[in-house]
Amino acid sequence: MTTAKTLLQLAGTDLDPPRLGDAALVLIDIQNEYLAGPLALPDARPAIARAAALLARARESGAAIIHIAHRGKVGGLFDRGAIVAELSPRAGELVIEKELPNAFAGTDLQARLAATDRKNIVLAGFMTHMCVSSTARAALDLGFRATVDADACATRDLPDGRGGTLGARTIHEVALAELSDRFAIIARGDVLK
């Protein structure tokens, strides 16, 4: 039996993550809605701690930093959704609001990234299977090289369509495996410097 390989591995693609100083860090939807209530993520706190450390390193290295915040309908989920305190944007850091899962859809994210003159983007945030995944997939189509910090992302349990539940960690790992096949480099541990 042969060892499974991604399409990127089969193509001989360079899978080394970029240096943070040469990249743009895009923090996606790391908002208070994911800490309590119907969208609470079981691994939100560890992912926030990891994202905060990543953000600190990105600031030190001179990376371009873009915060993405999902804006919901008044009275619904993400009404007045706020970025968690640990990842509060600093003066000069761009904040882009979006209404769809893909952070490029209906926003000026592509133009803002182009203005940084960086083709490498590092993604972190919520939820792995939804907004992180759709943004990474779109990034490929737009000519960006995406890296996902696996430990700075989290997701939630989902129904399995048969009356059961698929656990958040399984959903997270499957989403990362799908992305690793063609759409993104998956970084684990402290490889992003």
Coordinates of N, CA and C in Angstrom, one line a residue:
M1 N 0.8 -1.2 0.0 CA 0.0 0.0 0.0 C 0.9 1.2 0.0
T2 N 0.6 2.2 -0.8 CA 1.4 3.4 -0.9 C 0.9 4.4 0.1
T3 N 1.7 5.4 0.4 CA 1.4 6.4 1.3 C 0.6 7.5 0.6
A4 N -0.5 7.9 1.2 CA -1.3 9.0 0.6 C -0.5 10.2 0.4
K5 N -0.7 10.9 -0.7 CA -0.1 12.2 -1.0 C -1.1 13.2 -1.5
T6 N -0.9 14.4 -1.2 CA -1.8 15.5 -1.7 C -1.4 15.8 -3.2
L7 N -2.3 16.4 -3.9 CA -2.0 16.9 -5.2 C -0.8 17.8 -5.2
L8 N -0.7 18.6 -4.2 CA 0.5 19.5 -4.1 C 1.8 18.8 -4.0
Q9 N 1.8 17.7 -3.2 CA 3.0 16.9 -3.0 C 3.3 16.2 -4.4
L10 N 2.3 15.6 -5.0 CA 2.5 14.9 -6.3 C 3.0 15.9 -7.3
A11 N 2.7 17.1 -7.3 CA 3.2 18.1 -8.2 C 4.5 18.7 -7.9
G12 N 5.1 18.3 -6.7 CA 6.4 18.8 -6.3 C 6.4 20.2 -5.8
T13 N 5.2 20.7 -5.4 CA 5.1 22.1 -4.9 C 5.9 22.3 -3.6
D14 N 6.5 23.5 -3.5 CA 7.2 23.9 -2.3 C 6.1 24.1 -1.2
L15 N 6.2 23.3 -0.2 CA 5.2 23.3 0.9 C 5.8 24.0 2.2
D16 N 6.9 24.7 2.0 CA 7.4 25.4 3.2 C 6.6 26.7 3.4
P17 N 6.1 26.9 4.6 CA 5.3 28.1 4.9 C 6.2 29.3 4.6
P18 N 5.6 30.5 4.3 CA 6.3 31.7 4.1 C 6.8 32.3 5.4
R19 N 7.8 33.1 5.4 CA 8.2 33.9 6.5 C 7.1 35.0 6.7
L20 N 6.7 35.2 8.0 CA 5.6 36.1 8.3 C 5.9 37.5 7.7
G21 N 7.1 37.9 7.8 CA 7.4 39.3 7.3 C 7.3 39.4 5.8
D22 N 7.2 38.3 5.1 CA 7.0 38.3 3.6 C 5.5 38.0 3.2
A23 N 4.7 38.0 4.2 CA 3.3 37.6 4.0 C 2.3 38.6 4.5
A24 N 1.1 38.3 4.2 CA 0.0 39.1 4.8 C -0.8 38.1 5.8
L25 N -1.0 38.5 7.0 CA -1.8 37.7 7.9 C -3.2 38.2 7.8
V26 N -4.1 37.2 7.6 CA -5.5 37.5 7.4 C -6.2 36.7 8.6
L27 N -6.7 37.5 9.5 CA -7.4 36.9 10.7 C -8.9 37.0 10.4
I28 N -9.6 35.8 10.3 CA -10.9 35.7 9.8 C -11.9 35.4 11.0
D29 N -12.8 36.3 11.2 CA -14.0 36.1 12.1 C -13.7 35.6 13.5
I30 N -12.6 36.1 14.1 CA -12.3 35.7 15.4 C -13.1 36.7 16.3
Q31 N -14.4 36.3 16.4 CA -15.4 37.2 17.1 C -16.0 36.6 18.3
N32 N -16.6 37.5 19.1 CA -17.2 37.0 20.4 C -18.3 36.0 20.2
E33 N -19.0 36.0 19.1 CA -20.1 35.1 18.8 C -19.7 33.6 19.0
Y34 N -18.4 33.4 18.8 CA -17.9 32.0 18.9 C -17.5 31.5 20.3
L35 N -17.7 32.4 21.3 CA -17.3 32.1 22.6 C -18.5 31.6 23.5
A36 N -19.7 31.9 23.1 CA -20.9 31.5 23.9 C -22.1 31.5 23.0
G37 N -23.1 30.8 23.4 CA -24.3 30.8 22.6 C -24.3 29.7 21.5
P38 N -25.2 29.9 20.5 CA -25.4 28.8 19.5 C -24.2 28.5 18.6
L39 N -23.3 29.5 18.6 CA -22.1 29.2 17.7 C -20.8 29.0 18.5
A40 N -21.0 28.7 19.8 CA -19.8 28.5 20.6 C -18.9 27.3 20.1
L41 N -17.7 27.6 19.9 CA -16.7 26.5 19.4 C -16.0 25.9 20.6
P42 N -16.0 24.6 20.6 CA -15.3 23.9 21.7 C -13.8 24.2 21.9
D43 N -13.2 24.5 20.8 CA -11.7 24.8 20.8 C -11.4 26.3 20.5
A44 N -12.4 27.2 20.8 CA -12.2 28.6 20.5 C -11.0 29.2 21.3
R45 N -11.0 29.0 22.6 CA -10.0 29.6 23.5 C -8.6 29.2 23.1
P46 N -8.2 27.9 22.9 CA -6.9 27.6 22.4 C -6.5 28.2 21.1
A47 N -7.5 28.2 20.2 CA -7.3 28.8 18.9 C -7.0 30.4 19.0
I48 N -7.8 31.0 19.9 CA -7.6 32.4 20.1 C -6.2 32.7 20.7
A49 N -5.7 31.9 21.6 CA -4.4 32.1 22.2 C -3.3 31.9 21.1
R50 N -3.5 30.9 20.3 CA -2.6 30.6 19.2 C -2.6 31.8 18.2
A51 N -3.8 32.3 17.8 CA -3.9 33.4 16.9 C -3.3 34.7 17.5
A52 N -3.4 34.9 18.8 CA -2.8 36.1 19.4 C -1.3 36.0 19.4
A53 N -0.7 34.8 19.6 CA 0.7 34.6 19.5 C 1.2 34.9 18.0
L54 N 0.4 34.4 17.1 CA 0.7 34.5 15.7 C 0.7 36.0 15.3
L55 N -0.4 36.7 15.8 CA -0.5 38.1 15.5 C 0.7 38.9 16.1
A56 N 1.1 38.6 17.3 CA 2.3 39.3 17.9 C 3.5 39.1 17.1
R57 N 3.7 37.8 16.6 CA 4.9 37.6 15.7 C 4.8 38.3 14.4
A58 N 3.6 38.4 13.9 CA 3.4 39.1 12.6 C 3.6 40.6 12.8
R59 N 3.2 41.1 13.9 CA 3.5 42.5 14.1 C 5.0 42.8 14.2
E60 N 5.7 41.9 14.9 CA 7.1 42.1 15.1 C 7.9 41.9 13.8
S61 N 7.4 41.1 12.9 CA 8.1 40.8 11.7 C 7.8 41.8 10.5
G62 N 6.8 42.6 10.7 CA 6.4 43.6 9.7 C 5.5 43.0 8.7
A63 N 4.8 42.0 9.0 CA 3.8 41.4 8.1 C 2.6 42.4 7.9
A64 N 2.0 42.3 6.7 CA 0.8 43.1 6.5 C -0.3 42.4 7.4
I65 N -1.2 43.1 8.0 CA -2.2 42.5 8.9 C -3.5 43.0 8.5
I66 N -4.4 42.0 8.3 CA -5.8 42.4 7.9 C -6.8 41.5 8.8
H67 N -7.7 42.2 9.5 CA -8.7 41.6 10.3 C -10.0 41.6 9.5
I68 N -10.6 40.4 9.5 CA -11.9 40.2 8.8 C -13.0 40.0 9.9
A69 N -14.1 40.7 9.8 CA -15.2 40.6 10.7 C -16.5 40.3 9.9
H70 N -17.2 39.3 10.3 CA -18.4 39.0 9.7 C -19.5 39.9 10.2
R71 N -20.2 40.6 9.4 CA -21.3 41.5 9.8 C -22.6 40.8 9.4
G72 N -23.4 40.5 10.4 CA -24.7 39.9 10.3 C -25.8 40.9 10.2
K73 N -27.0 40.3 10.1 CA -28.2 41.1 10.0 C -28.6 41.6 11.4
V74 N -29.2 42.8 11.5 CA -29.7 43.3 12.7 C -30.6 42.3 13.4
G75 N -30.3 42.0 14.7 CA -31.1 41.1 15.5 C -30.8 39.6 15.3
G76 N -29.9 39.3 14.3 CA -29.5 38.0 14.0 C -28.1 37.7 14.6
L77 N -27.5 36.6 14.1 CA -26.1 36.2 14.5 C -25.2 37.3 13.9
F78 N -24.2 37.6 14.7 CA -23.2 38.6 14.3 C -23.7 40.0 14.2
D79 N -24.9 40.3 14.8 CA -25.3 41.7 14.9 C -24.4 42.4 15.9
R80 N -23.7 43.4 15.4 CA -22.7 44.1 16.2 C -21.5 43.1 16.6
G81 N -21.2 42.1 15.8 CA -20.2 41.2 16.1 C -18.8 41.9 16.3
A82 N -18.2 41.6 17.4 CA -16.9 42.3 17.7 C -15.8 41.3 17.7
I83 N -14.7 41.7 17.3 CA -13.4 40.9 17.3 C -13.1 40.7 18.8
V84 N -12.6 39.5 19.2 CA -12.3 39.2 20.6 C -11.2 40.2 21.0
A85 N -11.2 40.5 22.3 CA -10.2 41.5 22.8 C -8.8 41.1 22.6
E86 N -8.4 39.8 22.7 CA -7.0 39.4 22.5 C -6.5 39.7 21.1
L87 N -7.4 39.9 20.2 CA -6.9 40.2 18.8 C -7.4 41.6 18.3
S88 N -7.6 42.5 19.2 CA -8.1 43.8 18.8 C -7.1 44.5 17.8
P89 N -7.7 45.0 16.8 CA -6.8 45.6 15.8 C -6.1 46.9 16.4
R90 N -4.9 47.1 15.9 CA -4.2 48.3 16.3 C -4.4 49.4 15.2
A91 N -4.1 50.6 15.6 CA -4.1 51.7 14.6 C -3.3 51.3 13.4
G92 N -3.8 51.5 12.2 CA -3.1 51.2 11.0 C -3.4 49.8 10.5
E93 N -4.0 48.9 11.3 CA -4.3 47.6 10.8 C -5.7 47.6 10.2
L94 N -5.8 47.1 9.0 CA -7.0 47.1 8.3 C -8.1 46.2 8.8
V95 N -9.3 46.6 8.9 CA -10.5 45.8 9.3 C -11.4 45.8 8.1
I96 N -11.8 44.6 7.6 CA -12.7 44.5 6.5 C -13.9 43.7 7.0
E97 N -15.1 44.3 6.8 CA -16.3 43.6 7.1 C -16.8 42.8 5.9
K98 N -17.4 41.6 6.2 CA -17.9 40.8 5.1 C -19.3 40.3 5.5
E99 N -20.0 39.8 4.4 CA -21.3 39.3 4.7 C -21.4 37.8 4.2
L100 N -20.4 37.3 3.5 CA -20.4 36.0 3.0 C -19.2 35.2 3.6
P101 N -19.3 33.9 3.6 CA -18.1 33.1 4.1 C -16.8 33.5 3.5
N102 N -16.7 33.5 2.2 CA -15.4 33.8 1.5 C -15.1 35.3 1.7
A103 N -14.0 35.6 2.4 CA -13.6 37.0 2.7 C -13.3 37.8 1.5
F104 N -13.1 37.2 0.3 CA -12.9 38.0 -0.9 C -14.3 38.5 -1.5
A105 N -15.3 37.7 -1.2 CA -16.6 38.0 -1.9 C -17.3 39.3 -1.3
G106 N -17.5 40.2 -2.2 CA -18.2 41.4 -1.9 C -17.4 42.4 -1.0
T107 N -16.0 42.2 -1.0 CA -15.1 43.0 -0.2 C -14.0 43.5 -1.1
D108 N -13.2 44.4 -0.6 CA -12.0 44.8 -1.3 C -10.7 44.1 -0.8
L109 N -10.9 42.9 -0.3 CA -9.7 42.2 0.3 C -8.7 41.9 -0.8
Q110 N -9.1 41.5 -2.0 CA -8.1 41.3 -3.1 C -7.3 42.5 -3.4
A111 N -8.0 43.6 -3.5 CA -7.3 44.9 -3.8 C -6.3 45.3 -2.7
R112 N -6.8 45.1 -1.5 CA -6.0 45.5 -0.3 C -4.7 44.6 -0.2
L113 N -4.9 43.3 -0.5 CA -3.7 42.4 -0.5 C -2.8 42.8 -1.7
A114 N -3.4 43.1 -2.8 CA -2.5 43.4 -4.0 C -1.7 44.7 -3.7
A115 N -2.3 45.6 -2.9 CA -1.6 46.8 -2.5 C -0.4 46.5 -1.6
T116 N -0.4 45.4 -0.9 CA 0.8 45.0 -0.1 C 1.9 44.4 -0.9
D117 N 1.6 44.1 -2.1 CA 2.6 43.5 -3.0 C 3.1 42.1 -2.5
R118 N 2.2 41.4 -1.8 CA 2.6 40.1 -1.2 C 1.6 39.0 -1.8
K119 N 2.2 38.0 -2.3 CA 1.4 36.9 -2.8 C 1.1 35.8 -1.8
N120 N 1.9 35.8 -0.7 CA 1.7 34.8 0.4 C 0.7 35.4 1.4
I121 N -0.3 34.6 1.7 CA -1.2 35.0 2.8 C -1.3 33.9 3.8
V122 N -1.3 34.2 5.1 CA -1.5 33.3 6.2 C -2.8 33.5 6.8
L123 N -3.6 32.4 6.8 CA -5.0 32.5 7.3 C -5.1 31.9 8.7
A124 N -5.9 32.5 9.6 CA -6.2 32.0 10.9 C -7.6 32.4 11.2
G125 N -8.4 31.6 11.9 CA -9.7 32.1 12.3 C -10.8 31.1 12.4
F126 N -12.0 31.6 12.3 CA -13.2 30.7 12.6 C -14.1 30.8 11.4
M127 N -14.8 29.9 11.0 CA -14.7 28.5 11.3 C -13.8 27.8 10.2
T128 N -13.1 26.8 10.6 CA -12.2 26.1 9.7 C -12.9 25.6 8.5
H129 N -14.0 25.0 8.7 CA -14.7 24.3 7.5 C -15.5 25.3 6.7
M130 N -15.7 26.5 7.2 CA -16.6 27.5 6.5 C -15.8 28.7 5.9
C131 N -15.5 29.7 6.7 CA -14.9 30.9 6.2 C -13.5 30.8 5.9
V132 N -12.7 30.0 6.7 CA -11.3 29.8 6.5 C -11.2 29.0 5.2
S133 N -11.9 27.9 5.0 CA -11.9 27.1 3.9 C -12.3 27.9 2.6
S134 N -13.4 28.6 2.6 CA -13.8 29.3 1.4 C -12.9 30.4 1.0
T135 N -12.3 31.0 2.0 CA -11.3 32.1 1.7 C -10.0 31.5 1.1
A136 N -9.5 30.4 1.6 CA -8.3 29.7 1.1 C -8.6 29.2 -0.3
R137 N -9.7 28.7 -0.6 CA -10.1 28.2 -1.9 C -10.1 29.3 -2.9
A138 N -10.7 30.4 -2.5 CA -10.8 31.6 -3.4 C -9.4 32.2 -3.6
A139 N -8.6 32.2 -2.6 CA -7.2 32.7 -2.7 C -6.4 32.1 -3.9
L140 N -6.6 30.8 -4.0 CA -5.9 30.1 -5.1 C -6.4 30.6 -6.5
D141 N -7.7 30.8 -6.6 CA -8.3 31.3 -7.9 C -7.8 32.7 -8.2
L142 N -7.4 33.4 -7.2 CA -7.0 34.8 -7.3 C -5.5 35.0 -7.4
G143 N -4.8 33.9 -7.4 CA -3.3 33.9 -7.5 C -2.5 34.1 -6.3
F144 N -3.1 33.9 -5.1 CA -2.4 33.9 -3.9 C -2.0 32.5 -3.4
R145 N -0.9 32.5 -2.6 CA -0.4 31.2 -2.1 C -0.8 31.3 -0.6
A146 N -1.7 30.4 -0.2 CA -2.3 30.4 1.1 C -1.7 29.4 2.0
T147 N -1.5 29.8 3.3 CA -1.0 29.0 4.3 C -2.1 29.1 5.5
V148 N -2.5 28.0 6.0 CA -3.5 28.0 7.1 C -2.7 27.6 8.4
D149 N -2.8 28.4 9.4 CA -2.2 28.0 10.7 C -3.3 27.1 11.4
A150 N -3.1 25.8 11.4 CA -4.1 24.9 11.9 C -4.5 25.1 13.3
D151 N -3.5 25.5 14.1 CA -3.8 25.6 15.6 C -4.4 26.9 15.9
A152 N -4.5 27.9 14.9 CA -5.1 29.2 15.1 C -6.5 29.2 14.5
C153 N -7.1 28.0 14.3 CA -8.4 27.9 13.7 C -9.2 26.9 14.5
A154 N -10.5 27.0 14.4 CA -11.4 26.1 15.2 C -12.8 26.1 14.4
T155 N -13.5 25.1 14.8 CA -14.9 25.0 14.2 C -15.8 24.3 15.2
R156 N -17.0 23.9 14.8 CA -18.0 23.4 15.7 C -18.5 22.1 15.3
D157 N -19.2 21.4 16.1 CA -19.9 20.2 15.8 C -20.9 20.4 14.7
L158 N -21.1 19.5 13.8 CA -22.1 19.6 12.8 C -23.0 18.3 12.8
P159 N -24.3 18.4 12.3 CA -25.1 17.3 12.2 C -24.5 16.4 11.0
D160 N -24.6 15.1 11.2 CA -24.1 14.2 10.2 C -25.1 13.8 9.1
G161 N -26.3 14.4 9.1 CA -27.3 14.1 8.1 C -28.0 12.8 8.4
R162 N -27.7 12.0 9.5 CA -28.3 10.8 9.8 C -28.8 10.7 11.2
G163 N -29.0 11.9 11.8 CA -29.4 12.0 13.2 C -28.3 12.0 14.2
G164 N -27.1 12.0 13.8 CA -26.0 12.0 14.7 C -25.2 13.3 14.6
T165 N -24.0 13.3 15.1 CA -23.2 14.5 15.2 C -21.8 14.1 14.8
L166 N -21.1 15.0 14.0 CA -19.7 14.9 13.7 C -19.0 15.9 14.6
G167 N -18.0 15.5 15.4 CA -17.4 16.3 16.3 C -16.6 17.4 15.7
A168 N -16.4 18.5 16.4 CA -15.7 19.7 15.9 C -14.3 19.4 15.5
R169 N -13.6 18.6 16.2 CA -12.2 18.2 15.9 C -12.1 17.4 14.6
T170 N -13.1 16.5 14.4 CA -13.1 15.8 13.1 C -13.4 16.7 12.0
I171 N -14.4 17.6 12.1 CA -14.7 18.6 11.1 C -13.4 19.4 10.8
H172 N -12.8 19.9 11.8 CA -11.5 20.7 11.6 C -10.5 20.0 10.8
E173 N -10.2 18.7 11.2 CA -9.1 18.0 10.6 C -9.5 17.6 9.1
V174 N -10.7 17.3 8.9 CA -11.2 17.0 7.5 C -11.1 18.2 6.6
A175 N -11.5 19.4 7.2 CA -11.4 20.6 6.4 C -9.9 20.9 6.1
L176 N -9.0 20.7 7.0 CA -7.6 21.0 6.8 C -7.0 20.0 5.8
A177 N -7.4 18.7 5.8 CA -7.0 17.7 4.9 C -7.4 18.1 3.5
E178 N -8.7 18.5 3.3 CA -9.2 18.9 2.0 C -8.4 20.1 1.5
L179 N -8.1 21.1 2.3 CA -7.4 22.3 1.9 C -5.9 21.9 1.5
S180 N -5.3 21.0 2.3 CA -4.0 20.6 2.0 C -3.8 19.9 0.6
D181 N -4.9 19.3 0.1 CA -4.8 18.6 -1.2 C -4.4 19.5 -2.3
R182 N -4.9 20.7 -2.3 CA -4.7 21.6 -3.5 C -4.6 23.1 -3.2
F183 N -5.3 23.5 -2.0 CA -5.6 24.9 -1.8 C -4.6 25.6 -0.9
A184 N -4.0 24.9 0.1 CA -3.2 25.7 1.1 C -2.2 24.8 1.7
I185 N -1.1 25.4 2.2 CA -0.1 24.8 3.0 C -0.7 24.8 4.4
I186 N -0.6 23.7 5.1 CA -1.2 23.6 6.5 C 0.0 23.7 7.4
A187 N 0.1 24.7 8.3 CA 1.2 24.9 9.2 C 0.7 24.4 10.6
R188 N 1.5 23.6 11.2 CA 1.2 23.1 12.6 C 2.4 23.4 13.5
G189 N 2.2 23.7 14.7 CA 3.3 24.0 15.6 C 3.8 25.4 15.3
D190 N 5.0 25.7 15.7 CA 5.5 27.1 15.6 C 6.4 27.2 14.4
V191 N 5.9 26.8 13.2 CA 6.7 26.9 12.0 C 6.6 28.3 11.4
L192 N 5.6 29.0 11.7 CA 5.4 30.4 11.1 C 6.2 31.4 12.0
K193 N 7.3 31.9 11.4 CA 8.2 32.8 12.1 C 8.2 34.2 11.4

